[in-house]
Amino acid sequence: MCGIVGIVDAGGVSIQLYYALYALQHRGQESAGISTFDGSNLHKFKGNGLVADVFSPPVLSDLKGTAGIGHVRYPTTGANLPENIQPLNFQFQERFISIAHNGNLVNTGELRAEYEQAGQIFTTTTDTEIIAKILIDAISNSGSVEDAVSICMHKLVGSYSVVILIDGVLYGFRDPLGIKPFCIGKTEHGYMVASESVAVDALSAKFLRDVKPGELVRIDSEGVRCMQIAVAGKCAHCIFEYIYFARADAVIDGVLVYDVRRQIGKKLFEEDPVKADSVGAVPDSGTAYAIGYAEGSKIPFVESLMKNRYMGRTFIMPTQKERERAVRIKLNPIKAHLKDKSVVLVDDSIVRGTTSKRIIEMMRDAGAREVHMRIGSPAIKAPCYLGVDMPTREELIASNRVEEEVRRSITATSLHHISIEALIEAIGFDRENLCTGCLTGCYPLPIDGEHAKPCHVDFVDGTYQAKLGSFEA
Ligand code: SF4
């Protein structure tokens, strides 16, 4: 759950990277960083906080160059340490390398041990540094970045969309199962890659297509070339991107997230209709679902919770106490819309249940007679090992409770989660091409102690540099 971007543009990149990261802010609010290359030197700046707090106009004007990468971070692997802020920057054999990564490796421990035994030292606790060390080691042996990416892909197990800047050439690659989103756009004088299409839109650039699972994209001043390095028997797009993480206006792997959520809202009504005075959302992530529910049920959509838009997401606050306090500051009930009313309240998911409980209490305190909770995701049963900071099974309210027990716990009048079948139908992919690990406990990659249905991955053999093909949008 991070956001990445890479841009090569003859008109300069620092401002464009800034706005692209701004558009990706929802993917990580802990830290932000940008690296640029001006033809001779790597310029870099990063810090803790939101994009707008980390970068100032003087800082951006110092980030010179026509190629660069950026990152917004929410930590999944590695602690909240200053050295873990990305992009990570290296210099080796007089080459400048900068790297940023969205995802999470599940074989970090083995890879780190392997490279430490071979004499490598690590200065961060991130899996991104492991990717960098594998790449640098492979480049020093083979000389070709493309071959190095292939070696890297052979070794990495997990989810990864990666941007690398090497002496002004931008490389982007996506894991063979396409777990994390990644797309390509055309800027005014160049090209870009980014976690979500909203970053492309923010620059008034043209969305070209998604980076294919297992594909490597190379962008320099001459344009884009690409090649397929690995081909898996299926995809495993993260189903939670559609439910929660991605912005509703993002198009991921050809699907508009807003429409998925609206569709789910309609299906929520079909699966469990209820009579009520109004339909409201937990803003903002529940809004598209609630609009769909209102359309399906013909019950009017009335906002009953107002959001303070100057706060981050409570889901990604680090401690439970902070999250609970944040709910009250973040959401204010509109008493006149709630007094003596029966309300359908639609949200995207229930994780620990504490936020839902607090919201329902607030609505009852404001006079609501009934609060019928409808949830756009199926019950979350298991943790995520692939890049999303889900809590442990013990902390997940639905991991060992049936829906009625969850309803009692959050004090809702009624509760319904969308069925997994309806969710998959709304997204429009085959079930085999989606990761549903946190909903089913069955993962697309082998994970210690967990049930998995991994698939075979074929690698394209040969000298990769020679196989870089022309780009087709
Ligand atoms: S386990 Fe859940 S959150 Fe993690 S990648 Fe799979 S679907 Fe996404």
Tab-separated table of C-alpha atoms and ligand atoms in Angstrom:
chain	number	residue	atom	x	y	z
A	1	MET	CA	0.000	0.000	0.000
A	2	CYS	CA	2.292	2.661	-1.352
A	3	GLY	CA	2.175	4.860	-4.421
A	4	ILE	CA	4.911	5.051	-7.033
A	5	VAL	CA	5.512	7.156	-10.116
A	6	GLY	CA	8.270	7.533	-12.692
A	7	ILE	CA	8.472	10.185	-15.413
A	8	VAL	CA	10.839	10.959	-18.297
A	9	ASP	CA	9.882	14.294	-19.860
A	10	ALA	CA	12.031	16.761	-21.760
A	11	GLY	CA	10.190	19.643	-20.085
A	12	GLY	CA	11.443	18.693	-16.582
A	13	VAL	CA	9.924	16.335	-14.050
A	14	SER	CA	9.992	17.644	-10.477
A	15	ILE	CA	6.669	19.516	-10.571
A	16	GLN	CA	5.018	16.682	-12.472
A	17	LEU	CA	6.297	14.136	-9.938
A	18	TYR	CA	4.981	16.337	-7.138
A	19	TYR	CA	1.474	16.490	-8.593
A	20	ALA	CA	1.479	12.799	-9.443
A	21	LEU	CA	2.391	11.972	-5.842
A	22	TYR	CA	-0.277	14.389	-4.670
A	23	ALA	CA	-2.811	12.375	-6.690
A	24	LEU	CA	-1.499	9.170	-5.092
A	25	GLN	CA	-1.502	10.527	-1.538
A	26	HIS	CA	-4.310	8.165	-0.483
A	27	ARG	CA	-1.902	5.223	-0.979
A	28	GLY	CA	0.496	6.368	1.742
A	29	GLN	CA	0.683	9.254	4.134
A	30	GLU	CA	3.684	8.423	6.260
A	31	SER	CA	6.422	9.766	4.001
A	32	ALA	CA	7.159	10.996	0.498
A	33	GLY	CA	10.258	11.232	-1.671
A	34	ILE	CA	11.462	12.224	-5.122
A	35	SER	CA	14.736	11.492	-6.978
A	36	THR	CA	15.649	13.146	-10.289
A	37	PHE	CA	18.593	12.856	-12.659
A	38	ASP	CA	19.921	15.855	-14.596
A	39	GLY	CA	22.334	14.067	-16.937
A	40	SER	CA	25.227	14.112	-14.459
A	41	ASN	CA	23.854	14.019	-10.931
A	42	LEU	CA	21.100	12.451	-8.911
A	43	HIS	CA	19.047	14.943	-6.901
A	44	LYS	CA	16.922	13.655	-4.071
A	45	PHE	CA	14.643	14.839	-1.314
A	46	LYS	CA	12.427	12.885	1.045
A	47	GLY	CA	10.844	13.230	4.437
A	48	ASN	CA	8.072	12.170	6.790
A	49	GLY	CA	4.602	13.551	6.225
A	50	LEU	CA	2.232	14.393	3.426
A	51	VAL	CA	3.452	15.376	-0.034
A	52	ALA	CA	2.442	19.013	0.485
A	53	ASP	CA	4.382	19.137	3.774
A	54	VAL	CA	7.539	17.438	2.519
A	55	PHE	CA	8.101	19.486	-0.651
A	56	SER	CA	8.305	23.256	-1.001
A	57	PRO	CA	8.858	25.320	-4.174
A	58	PRO	CA	12.629	25.783	-3.433
A	59	VAL	CA	13.024	22.040	-2.845
A	60	LEU	CA	11.244	21.235	-6.099
A	61	SER	CA	13.348	23.723	-8.052
A	62	ASP	CA	16.477	21.959	-6.760
A	63	LEU	CA	15.182	18.625	-8.075
A	64	LYS	CA	16.544	19.217	-11.530
A	65	GLY	CA	16.397	16.892	-14.486
A	66	THR	CA	14.262	15.325	-17.157
A	67	ALA	CA	13.869	11.920	-15.487
A	68	GLY	CA	12.742	11.030	-12.003
A	69	ILE	CA	10.803	8.771	-9.695
A	70	GLY	CA	8.673	9.360	-6.601
A	71	HIS	CA	7.076	7.434	-3.784
A	72	VAL	CA	4.485	7.861	-1.051
A	73	ARG	CA	4.840	5.337	1.704
A	74	TYR	CA	2.697	3.503	4.114
A	75	PRO	CA	4.883	0.903	5.799
A	76	THR	CA	4.176	-2.766	5.313
A	77	THR	CA	7.628	-4.303	5.590
A	78	GLY	CA	10.118	-2.357	7.657
A	79	ALA	CA	9.599	-0.027	10.564
A	80	ASN	CA	8.822	3.661	10.518
A	81	LEU	CA	12.475	4.696	10.293
A	82	PRO	CA	13.887	7.674	8.376
A	83	GLU	CA	16.237	5.413	6.419
A	84	ASN	CA	13.255	3.458	5.108
A	85	ILE	CA	11.771	6.438	3.272
A	86	GLN	CA	11.819	5.854	-0.471
A	87	PRO	CA	13.109	6.227	-3.123
A	88	LEU	CA	16.277	4.479	-1.928
A	89	ASN	CA	19.380	5.866	-3.640
A	90	PHE	CA	22.646	4.109	-4.460
A	91	GLN	CA	25.823	4.836	-6.331
A	92	PHE	CA	27.844	1.999	-7.790
A	93	GLN	CA	30.494	1.785	-10.504
A	94	GLU	CA	29.903	5.497	-11.108
A	95	ARG	CA	26.245	4.869	-11.836
A	96	PHE	CA	23.369	6.455	-9.936
A	97	ILE	CA	20.470	4.193	-9.040
A	98	SER	CA	17.225	5.183	-7.380
A	99	ILE	CA	14.429	2.718	-6.633
A	100	ALA	CA	10.883	2.783	-5.238
A	101	HIS	CA	8.498	-0.123	-4.744
A	102	ASN	CA	4.844	-0.814	-4.023
A	103	GLY	CA	4.132	-4.260	-2.637
A	104	ASN	CA	5.510	-6.792	-0.224
A	105	LEU	CA	7.834	-9.761	-0.692
A	106	VAL	CA	7.069	-12.955	1.190
A	107	ASN	CA	10.597	-14.361	0.887
A	108	THR	CA	12.397	-11.322	2.329
A	109	GLY	CA	14.062	-13.336	5.111
A	110	GLU	CA	15.648	-15.925	2.789
A	111	LEU	CA	16.770	-13.357	0.251
A	112	ARG	CA	18.297	-11.134	2.877
A	113	ALA	CA	20.126	-14.056	4.475
A	114	GLU	CA	21.399	-15.171	1.048
A	115	TYR	CA	22.800	-11.740	0.207
A	116	GLU	CA	24.202	-11.133	3.690
A	117	GLN	CA	26.066	-14.438	3.478
A	118	ALA	CA	27.493	-13.237	0.181
A	119	GLY	CA	28.866	-10.154	1.935
A	120	GLN	CA	26.160	-7.570	1.234
A	121	ILE	CA	25.222	-5.136	3.970
A	122	PHE	CA	21.819	-3.533	4.379
A	123	THR	CA	21.089	-0.074	5.712
A	124	THR	CA	17.291	-0.265	5.850
A	125	THR	CA	14.726	-2.820	6.992
A	126	THR	CA	12.735	-2.640	3.742
A	127	ASP	CA	12.267	-5.316	1.121
A	128	THR	CA	12.875	-2.580	-1.462
A	129	GLU	CA	16.558	-2.602	-0.532
A	130	ILE	CA	16.656	-6.327	-1.204
A	131	ILE	CA	15.274	-5.719	-4.705
A	132	ALA	CA	17.940	-3.030	-5.191
A	133	LYS	CA	20.739	-5.335	-4.016
A	134	ILE	CA	19.634	-8.152	-6.317
A	135	LEU	CA	19.475	-5.740	-9.246
A	136	ILE	CA	22.846	-4.127	-8.548
A	137	ASP	CA	24.498	-7.511	-8.048
A	138	ALA	CA	22.984	-8.791	-11.315
A	139	ILE	CA	23.885	-5.633	-13.261
A	140	SER	CA	27.498	-5.905	-12.097
A	141	ASN	CA	27.561	-9.516	-13.352
A	142	SER	CA	25.618	-9.219	-16.609
A	143	GLY	CA	25.889	-5.511	-17.434
A	144	SER	CA	22.331	-5.355	-18.711
A	145	VAL	CA	19.572	-3.874	-16.596
A	146	GLU	CA	17.010	-5.917	-18.518
A	147	ASP	CA	18.800	-9.169	-17.670
A	148	ALA	CA	19.110	-7.992	-14.080
A	149	VAL	CA	15.348	-7.404	-13.863
A	150	SER	CA	14.793	-10.921	-15.155
A	151	ILE	CA	17.148	-12.377	-12.535
A	152	CYS	CA	15.334	-10.313	-9.948
A	153	MET	CA	11.916	-11.568	-11.047
A	154	HIS	CA	13.156	-15.165	-10.816
A	155	LYS	CA	14.070	-14.577	-7.187
A	156	LEU	CA	11.268	-12.396	-5.841
A	157	VAL	CA	8.176	-14.000	-4.350
A	158	GLY	CA	5.446	-11.535	-3.474
A	159	SER	CA	3.758	-8.476	-4.875
A	160	TYR	CA	5.765	-5.752	-6.525
A	161	SER	CA	5.379	-2.838	-8.864
A	162	VAL	CA	8.795	-1.193	-9.064
A	163	VAL	CA	10.272	1.977	-10.575
A	164	ILE	CA	14.037	2.299	-11.008
A	165	LEU	CA	15.975	5.262	-12.310
A	166	ILE	CA	19.440	4.364	-13.605
A	167	ASP	CA	21.457	7.248	-15.020
A	168	GLY	CA	18.352	8.922	-16.366
A	169	VAL	CA	16.707	5.821	-17.822
A	170	LEU	CA	13.458	4.825	-16.183
A	171	TYR	CA	12.501	1.161	-15.756
A	172	GLY	CA	9.201	-0.072	-14.411
A	173	PHE	CA	8.201	-3.678	-13.825
A	174	ARG	CA	5.232	-5.494	-12.359
A	175	ASP	CA	5.102	-8.894	-10.672
A	176	PRO	CA	3.987	-11.836	-12.831
A	177	LEU	CA	0.607	-12.078	-11.096
A	178	GLY	CA	-0.104	-8.336	-11.417
A	179	ILE	CA	-1.040	-8.085	-7.754
A	180	LYS	CA	-0.377	-4.343	-7.442
A	181	PRO	CA	-1.703	-1.871	-10.012
A	182	PHE	CA	0.676	-0.135	-12.428
A	183	CYS	CA	-0.014	1.848	-15.596
A	184	ILE	CA	1.643	3.843	-18.392
A	185	GLY	CA	0.802	7.338	-19.589
A	186	LYS	CA	1.991	9.810	-22.213
A	187	THR	CA	3.016	13.209	-20.854
A	188	GLU	CA	3.462	16.324	-22.961
A	189	HIS	CA	7.110	15.651	-23.829
A	190	GLY	CA	7.616	12.097	-22.635
A	191	TYR	CA	6.137	9.131	-20.788
A	192	MET	CA	5.285	8.065	-17.269
A	193	VAL	CA	4.402	5.044	-15.182
A	194	ALA	CA	2.327	5.225	-12.006
A	195	SER	CA	0.441	3.132	-9.473
A	196	GLU	CA	-2.937	4.463	-10.553
A	197	SER	CA	-4.392	6.233	-13.567
A	198	VAL	CA	-5.353	9.167	-11.311
A	199	ALA	CA	-1.688	10.246	-11.344
A	200	VAL	CA	-1.804	10.278	-15.159
A	201	ASP	CA	-5.020	12.320	-15.064
A	202	ALA	CA	-3.504	14.791	-12.586
A	203	LEU	CA	-0.833	15.712	-15.146
A	204	SER	CA	-3.359	15.969	-18.006
A	205	ALA	CA	-1.341	13.151	-19.527
A	206	LYS	CA	-2.869	10.452	-21.716
A	207	PHE	CA	-3.548	7.084	-20.160
A	208	LEU	CA	-2.070	4.439	-22.464
A	209	ARG	CA	-2.568	1.101	-20.751
A	210	ASP	CA	-1.742	-0.976	-17.686
A	211	VAL	CA	1.720	-2.455	-17.387
A	212	LYS	CA	1.118	-6.148	-18.020
A	213	PRO	CA	1.846	-8.609	-15.228
A	214	GLY	CA	5.465	-9.775	-15.674
A	215	GLU	CA	6.275	-6.922	-18.064
A	216	LEU	CA	9.289	-4.610	-18.041
A	217	VAL	CA	8.898	-1.078	-19.413
A	218	ARG	CA	11.954	1.019	-20.316
A	219	ILE	CA	11.524	4.765	-20.840
A	220	ASP	CA	14.219	7.187	-21.979
A	221	SER	CA	14.382	10.339	-24.091
A	222	GLU	CA	13.816	8.220	-27.216
A	223	GLY	CA	10.473	6.868	-25.979
A	224	VAL	CA	9.108	3.638	-24.488
A	225	ARG	CA	10.104	0.057	-25.130
A	226	CYS	CA	8.860	-2.967	-23.324
A	227	MET	CA	9.168	-6.696	-23.046
A	228	GLN	CA	7.434	-9.566	-21.352
A	229	ILE	CA	9.836	-11.167	-18.899
A	230	ALA	CA	7.531	-13.591	-17.114
A	231	VAL	CA	4.167	-15.115	-17.945
A	232	ALA	CA	2.031	-16.664	-15.218
A	233	GLY	CA	-0.841	-19.079	-15.692
A	234	LYS	CA	-3.212	-16.547	-14.119
A	235	CYS	CA	-3.337	-13.071	-12.562
A	236	ALA	CA	-3.970	-12.261	-8.932
A	237	HIS	CA	-5.083	-8.628	-8.957
A	238	CYS	CA	-5.664	-7.453	-5.375
A	239	ILE	CA	-9.426	-7.417	-4.868
A	240	PHE	CA	-9.011	-4.802	-2.142
A	241	GLU	CA	-7.801	-2.208	-4.625
A	242	TYR	CA	-11.358	-2.174	-5.968
A	243	ILE	CA	-12.959	-2.251	-2.529
A	244	TYR	CA	-10.901	0.298	-0.655
A	245	PHE	CA	-7.393	1.309	-1.650
A	246	ALA	CA	-7.631	2.785	-5.096
A	247	ARG	CA	-9.326	6.088	-5.679
A	248	ALA	CA	-12.859	5.678	-7.013
A	249	ASP	CA	-11.901	7.562	-10.195
A	250	ALA	CA	-9.001	5.183	-10.952
A	251	VAL	CA	-9.165	2.709	-13.826
A	252	ILE	CA	-7.289	-0.442	-12.805
A	253	ASP	CA	-6.638	-3.249	-15.253
A	254	GLY	CA	-9.339	-1.839	-17.477
A	255	VAL	CA	-12.009	-1.441	-14.799
A	256	LEU	CA	-13.300	1.872	-13.378
A	257	VAL	CA	-13.262	1.507	-9.605
A	258	TYR	CA	-16.248	3.837	-9.111
A	259	ASP	CA	-18.481	1.662	-11.266
A	260	VAL	CA	-17.448	-1.475	-9.375
A	261	ARG	CA	-18.387	0.146	-6.077
A	262	ARG	CA	-21.699	1.469	-7.411
A	263	GLN	CA	-22.520	-1.961	-8.799
A	264	ILE	CA	-21.722	-3.542	-5.428
A	265	GLY	CA	-24.069	-1.033	-3.764
A	266	LYS	CA	-26.913	-2.194	-6.033
A	267	LYS	CA	-26.092	-5.830	-5.309
A	268	LEU	CA	-26.032	-5.140	-1.564
A	269	PHE	CA	-29.661	-4.070	-1.827
A	270	GLU	CA	-30.592	-7.072	-3.976
A	271	GLU	CA	-28.933	-9.471	-1.538
A	272	ASP	CA	-30.440	-8.009	1.620
A	273	PRO	CA	-33.162	-5.387	1.073
A	274	VAL	CA	-34.320	-3.284	4.008
A	275	LYS	CA	-36.921	-0.551	4.468
A	276	ALA	CA	-35.410	2.732	5.658
A	277	ASP	CA	-35.851	6.502	5.470
A	278	SER	CA	-32.494	7.203	3.870
A	279	VAL	CA	-29.244	5.723	2.601
A	280	GLY	CA	-26.011	7.324	3.748
A	281	ALA	CA	-22.328	6.586	3.406
A	282	VAL	CA	-19.336	6.511	5.659
A	283	PRO	CA	-17.519	9.181	3.630
A	284	ASP	CA	-15.646	9.111	1.393
A	285	SER	CA	-14.861	5.464	0.753
A	286	GLY	CA	-18.487	4.338	1.229
A	287	THR	CA	-20.018	6.974	-1.055
A	288	ALA	CA	-20.037	5.163	-4.396
A	289	TYR	CA	-21.480	2.056	-2.698
A	290	ALA	CA	-24.204	4.120	-1.026
A	291	ILE	CA	-25.164	5.784	-4.302
A	292	GLY	CA	-25.511	2.323	-5.856
A	293	TYR	CA	-27.609	1.137	-2.927
A	294	ALA	CA	-29.858	4.203	-3.196
A	295	GLU	CA	-30.282	3.647	-6.946
A	296	GLY	CA	-31.130	-0.007	-6.447
A	297	SER	CA	-33.509	0.517	-3.511
A	298	LYS	CA	-35.048	3.852	-4.593
A	299	ILE	CA	-34.444	5.024	-1.008
A	300	PRO	CA	-33.115	8.606	-1.085
A	301	PHE	CA	-29.388	9.154	-0.631
A	302	VAL	CA	-28.998	11.613	2.263
A	303	GLU	CA	-25.659	12.455	3.805
A	304	SER	CA	-25.824	11.933	7.548
A	305	LEU	CA	-22.116	11.998	8.366
A	306	MET	CA	-19.940	14.929	7.371
A	307	LYS	CA	-16.250	14.396	6.954
A	308	ASN	CA	-13.488	16.725	8.016
A	309	ARG	CA	-11.509	16.541	4.787
A	310	TYR	CA	-8.262	17.650	6.339
A	311	MET	CA	-7.548	14.359	8.044
A	312	GLY	CA	-5.948	11.152	6.879
A	313	ARG	CA	-7.617	7.758	6.835
A	314	THR	CA	-8.222	6.320	10.276
A	315	PHE	CA	-7.528	2.816	8.960
A	316	ILE	CA	-3.877	3.690	8.546
A	317	MET	CA	-3.302	5.452	11.865
A	318	PRO	CA	-0.723	3.398	13.722
A	319	THR	CA	-2.399	2.759	17.094
A	320	GLN	CA	-5.913	1.790	18.136
A	321	LYS	CA	-6.269	4.738	20.518
A	322	GLU	CA	-5.297	7.196	17.802
A	323	ARG	CA	-7.735	5.572	15.387
A	324	GLU	CA	-10.641	5.843	17.851
A	325	ARG	CA	-9.971	9.473	18.640
A	326	ALA	CA	-9.575	10.218	14.973
A	327	VAL	CA	-13.060	8.882	14.148
A	328	ARG	CA	-14.762	11.556	16.250
A	329	ILE	CA	-12.669	14.356	14.817
A	330	LYS	CA	-13.029	13.030	11.304
A	331	LEU	CA	-16.790	12.435	11.169
A	332	ASN	CA	-19.607	14.587	12.481
A	333	PRO	CA	-23.214	13.324	12.406
A	334	ILE	CA	-25.859	15.642	10.922
A	335	LYS	CA	-28.466	15.456	13.665
A	336	ALA	CA	-31.363	16.823	11.591
A	337	HIS	CA	-30.872	13.988	9.079
A	338	LEU	CA	-30.773	11.317	11.763
A	339	LYS	CA	-33.319	12.189	14.431
A	340	ASP	CA	-35.917	9.390	14.669
A	341	LYS	CA	-34.795	8.052	11.297
A	342	SER	CA	-34.102	4.544	10.119
A	343	VAL	CA	-30.898	4.748	8.124
A	344	VAL	CA	-28.965	2.401	5.840
A	345	LEU	CA	-25.292	3.143	6.416
A	346	VAL	CA	-22.918	1.861	3.726
A	347	ASP	CA	-19.180	1.419	4.204
A	348	ASP	CA	-16.460	-0.308	2.217
A	349	SER	CA	-15.218	-2.735	4.863
A	350	ILE	CA	-15.077	-3.668	8.525
A	351	VAL	CA	-11.576	-4.422	9.757
A	352	ARG	CA	-11.357	-4.432	13.546
A	353	GLY	CA	-14.945	-3.275	14.036
A	354	THR	CA	-14.032	-0.492	16.443
A	355	THR	CA	-14.532	2.290	13.900
A	356	SER	CA	-17.928	0.925	12.785
A	357	LYS	CA	-19.044	0.604	16.413
A	358	ARG	CA	-17.988	4.157	17.212
A	359	ILE	CA	-19.778	5.544	14.132
A	360	ILE	CA	-22.991	3.694	14.946
A	361	GLU	CA	-22.846	4.968	18.536
A	362	MET	CA	-22.411	8.510	17.244
A	363	MET	CA	-25.411	8.121	14.938
A	364	ARG	CA	-27.603	6.773	17.727
A	365	ASP	CA	-26.467	9.617	20.007
A	366	ALA	CA	-27.555	11.963	17.212
A	367	GLY	CA	-31.057	10.426	17.298
A	368	ALA	CA	-30.979	7.616	14.687
A	369	ARG	CA	-33.649	5.005	15.449
A	370	GLU	CA	-32.163	2.205	13.352
A	371	VAL	CA	-28.755	1.842	11.689
A	372	HIS	CA	-28.668	-0.903	9.040
A	373	MET	CA	-25.040	-1.467	8.151
A	374	ARG	CA	-24.196	-2.627	4.602
A	375	ILE	CA	-20.617	-3.464	3.681
A	376	GLY	CA	-19.055	-3.414	0.214
A	377	SER	CA	-16.540	-6.153	0.979
A	378	PRO	CA	-17.120	-9.684	2.186
A	379	ALA	CA	-16.022	-10.310	5.782
A	380	ILE	CA	-12.239	-9.990	6.147
A	381	LYS	CA	-11.105	-13.318	7.538
A	382	ALA	CA	-7.321	-13.367	7.228
A	383	PRO	CA	-4.270	-11.100	7.111
A	384	CYS	CA	-2.588	-9.791	3.981
A	385	TYR	CA	1.021	-10.765	3.337
A	386	LEU	CA	1.160	-8.974	0.003
A	387	GLY	CA	1.461	-5.323	0.819
A	388	VAL	CA	-1.585	-4.219	2.757
A	389	ASP	CA	-1.336	-3.441	6.428
A	390	MET	CA	-4.163	-5.669	7.631
A	391	PRO	CA	-4.141	-6.586	11.295
A	392	THR	CA	-3.572	-10.105	12.574
A	393	ARG	CA	-6.345	-12.721	12.661
A	394	GLU	CA	-6.856	-12.035	16.380
A	395	GLU	CA	-7.538	-8.350	15.661
A	396	LEU	CA	-9.837	-8.902	12.667
A	397	ILE	CA	-13.370	-8.864	14.028
A	398	ALA	CA	-14.747	-11.319	11.447
A	399	SER	CA	-11.898	-13.829	11.458
A	400	ASN	CA	-13.617	-16.100	13.965
A	401	ARG	CA	-17.104	-14.617	14.224
A	402	VAL	CA	-20.205	-15.147	12.122
A	403	GLU	CA	-22.032	-12.096	10.769
A	404	GLU	CA	-24.609	-12.031	13.593
A	405	GLU	CA	-21.824	-11.907	16.194
A	406	VAL	CA	-20.165	-9.040	14.342
A	407	ARG	CA	-23.515	-7.221	14.153
A	408	ARG	CA	-23.968	-7.521	17.913
A	409	SER	CA	-20.439	-6.377	18.517
A	410	ILE	CA	-20.783	-3.205	16.434
A	411	THR	CA	-24.377	-2.671	17.712
A	412	ALA	CA	-25.935	-2.327	14.231
A	413	THR	CA	-29.696	-2.929	13.785
A	414	SER	CA	-28.831	-5.246	10.900
A	415	LEU	CA	-25.637	-6.101	9.025
A	416	HIS	CA	-24.876	-7.515	5.609
A	417	HIS	CA	-21.561	-7.994	3.791
A	418	ILE	CA	-21.583	-8.380	0.010
A	419	SER	CA	-21.104	-11.980	-1.077
A	420	ILE	CA	-17.814	-12.827	-2.709
A	421	GLU	CA	-19.679	-13.990	-5.839
A	422	ALA	CA	-21.447	-10.633	-6.240
A	423	LEU	CA	-18.199	-8.755	-5.631
A	424	ILE	CA	-16.380	-10.733	-8.312
A	425	GLU	CA	-19.271	-10.252	-10.729
A	426	ALA	CA	-19.144	-6.484	-10.129
A	427	ILE	CA	-15.407	-6.394	-10.917
A	428	GLY	CA	-15.902	-8.518	-14.011
A	429	PHE	CA	-12.810	-10.744	-13.827
A	430	ASP	CA	-12.705	-14.496	-13.455
A	431	ARG	CA	-12.290	-15.479	-9.838
A	432	GLU	CA	-8.949	-17.189	-10.641
A	433	ASN	CA	-7.501	-13.844	-11.736
A	434	LEU	CA	-8.107	-12.092	-8.416
A	435	CYS	CA	-6.307	-12.360	-5.095
A	436	THR	CA	-8.899	-13.007	-2.403
A	437	GLY	CA	-6.441	-14.074	0.309
A	438	CYS	CA	-7.758	-11.832	3.072
A	439	LEU	CA	-11.356	-12.878	2.354
A	440	THR	CA	-10.863	-16.616	1.911
A	441	GLY	CA	-7.539	-17.430	3.620
A	442	CYS	CA	-6.290	-18.896	0.323
A	443	TYR	CA	-3.384	-16.992	-1.244
A	444	PRO	CA	-2.011	-16.919	-4.796
A	445	LEU	CA	1.577	-17.474	-3.593
A	446	PRO	CA	3.058	-19.963	-1.134
A	447	ILE	CA	3.052	-18.410	2.342
A	448	ASP	CA	4.337	-20.209	5.442
A	449	GLY	CA	1.503	-21.665	7.486
A	450	GLU	CA	-1.213	-20.556	5.055
A	451	HIS	CA	-3.285	-22.279	2.403
A	452	ALA	CA	-2.237	-21.308	-1.128
A	453	LYS	CA	-3.041	-22.057	-4.757
A	454	PRO	CA	0.096	-20.882	-6.542
A	455	CYS	CA	0.437	-21.120	-10.303
A	456	HIS	CA	3.329	-21.843	-12.625
A	457	VAL	CA	5.330	-18.890	-13.967
A	458	ASP	CA	7.229	-19.205	-17.265
A	459	PHE	CA	10.219	-16.989	-17.942
A	460	VAL	CA	11.217	-15.810	-21.385
A	461	ASP	CA	14.777	-17.061	-21.833
A	462	GLY	CA	17.652	-15.387	-23.579
A	463	THR	CA	19.403	-12.069	-23.583
A	464	TYR	CA	16.709	-9.694	-22.575
A	465	GLN	CA	18.204	-6.471	-23.791
A	466	ALA	CA	17.942	-7.729	-27.362
A	467	LYS	CA	14.293	-8.580	-26.828
A	468	LEU	CA	13.079	-5.136	-25.847
A	469	GLY	CA	10.212	-4.553	-28.229
A	470	SER	CA	8.498	-1.441	-29.454
A	471	PHE	CA	5.667	-0.231	-27.299
A	472	GLU	CA	2.062	-0.858	-28.233
A	473	ALA	CA	-0.572	1.044	-26.314
B	1	SF4	S1	-4.632	-10.664	0.633
B	1	SF4	FE1	-6.306	-9.161	0.328
B	1	SF4	S2	-5.378	-7.143	0.553
B	1	SF4	FE2	-3.705	-8.633	0.297
B	1	SF4	S3	-3.239	-8.618	-1.903
B	1	SF4	FE3	-4.718	-10.248	-1.565
B	1	SF4	S4	-6.749	-9.297	-1.848
B	1	SF4	FE4	-5.245	-7.649	-1.614
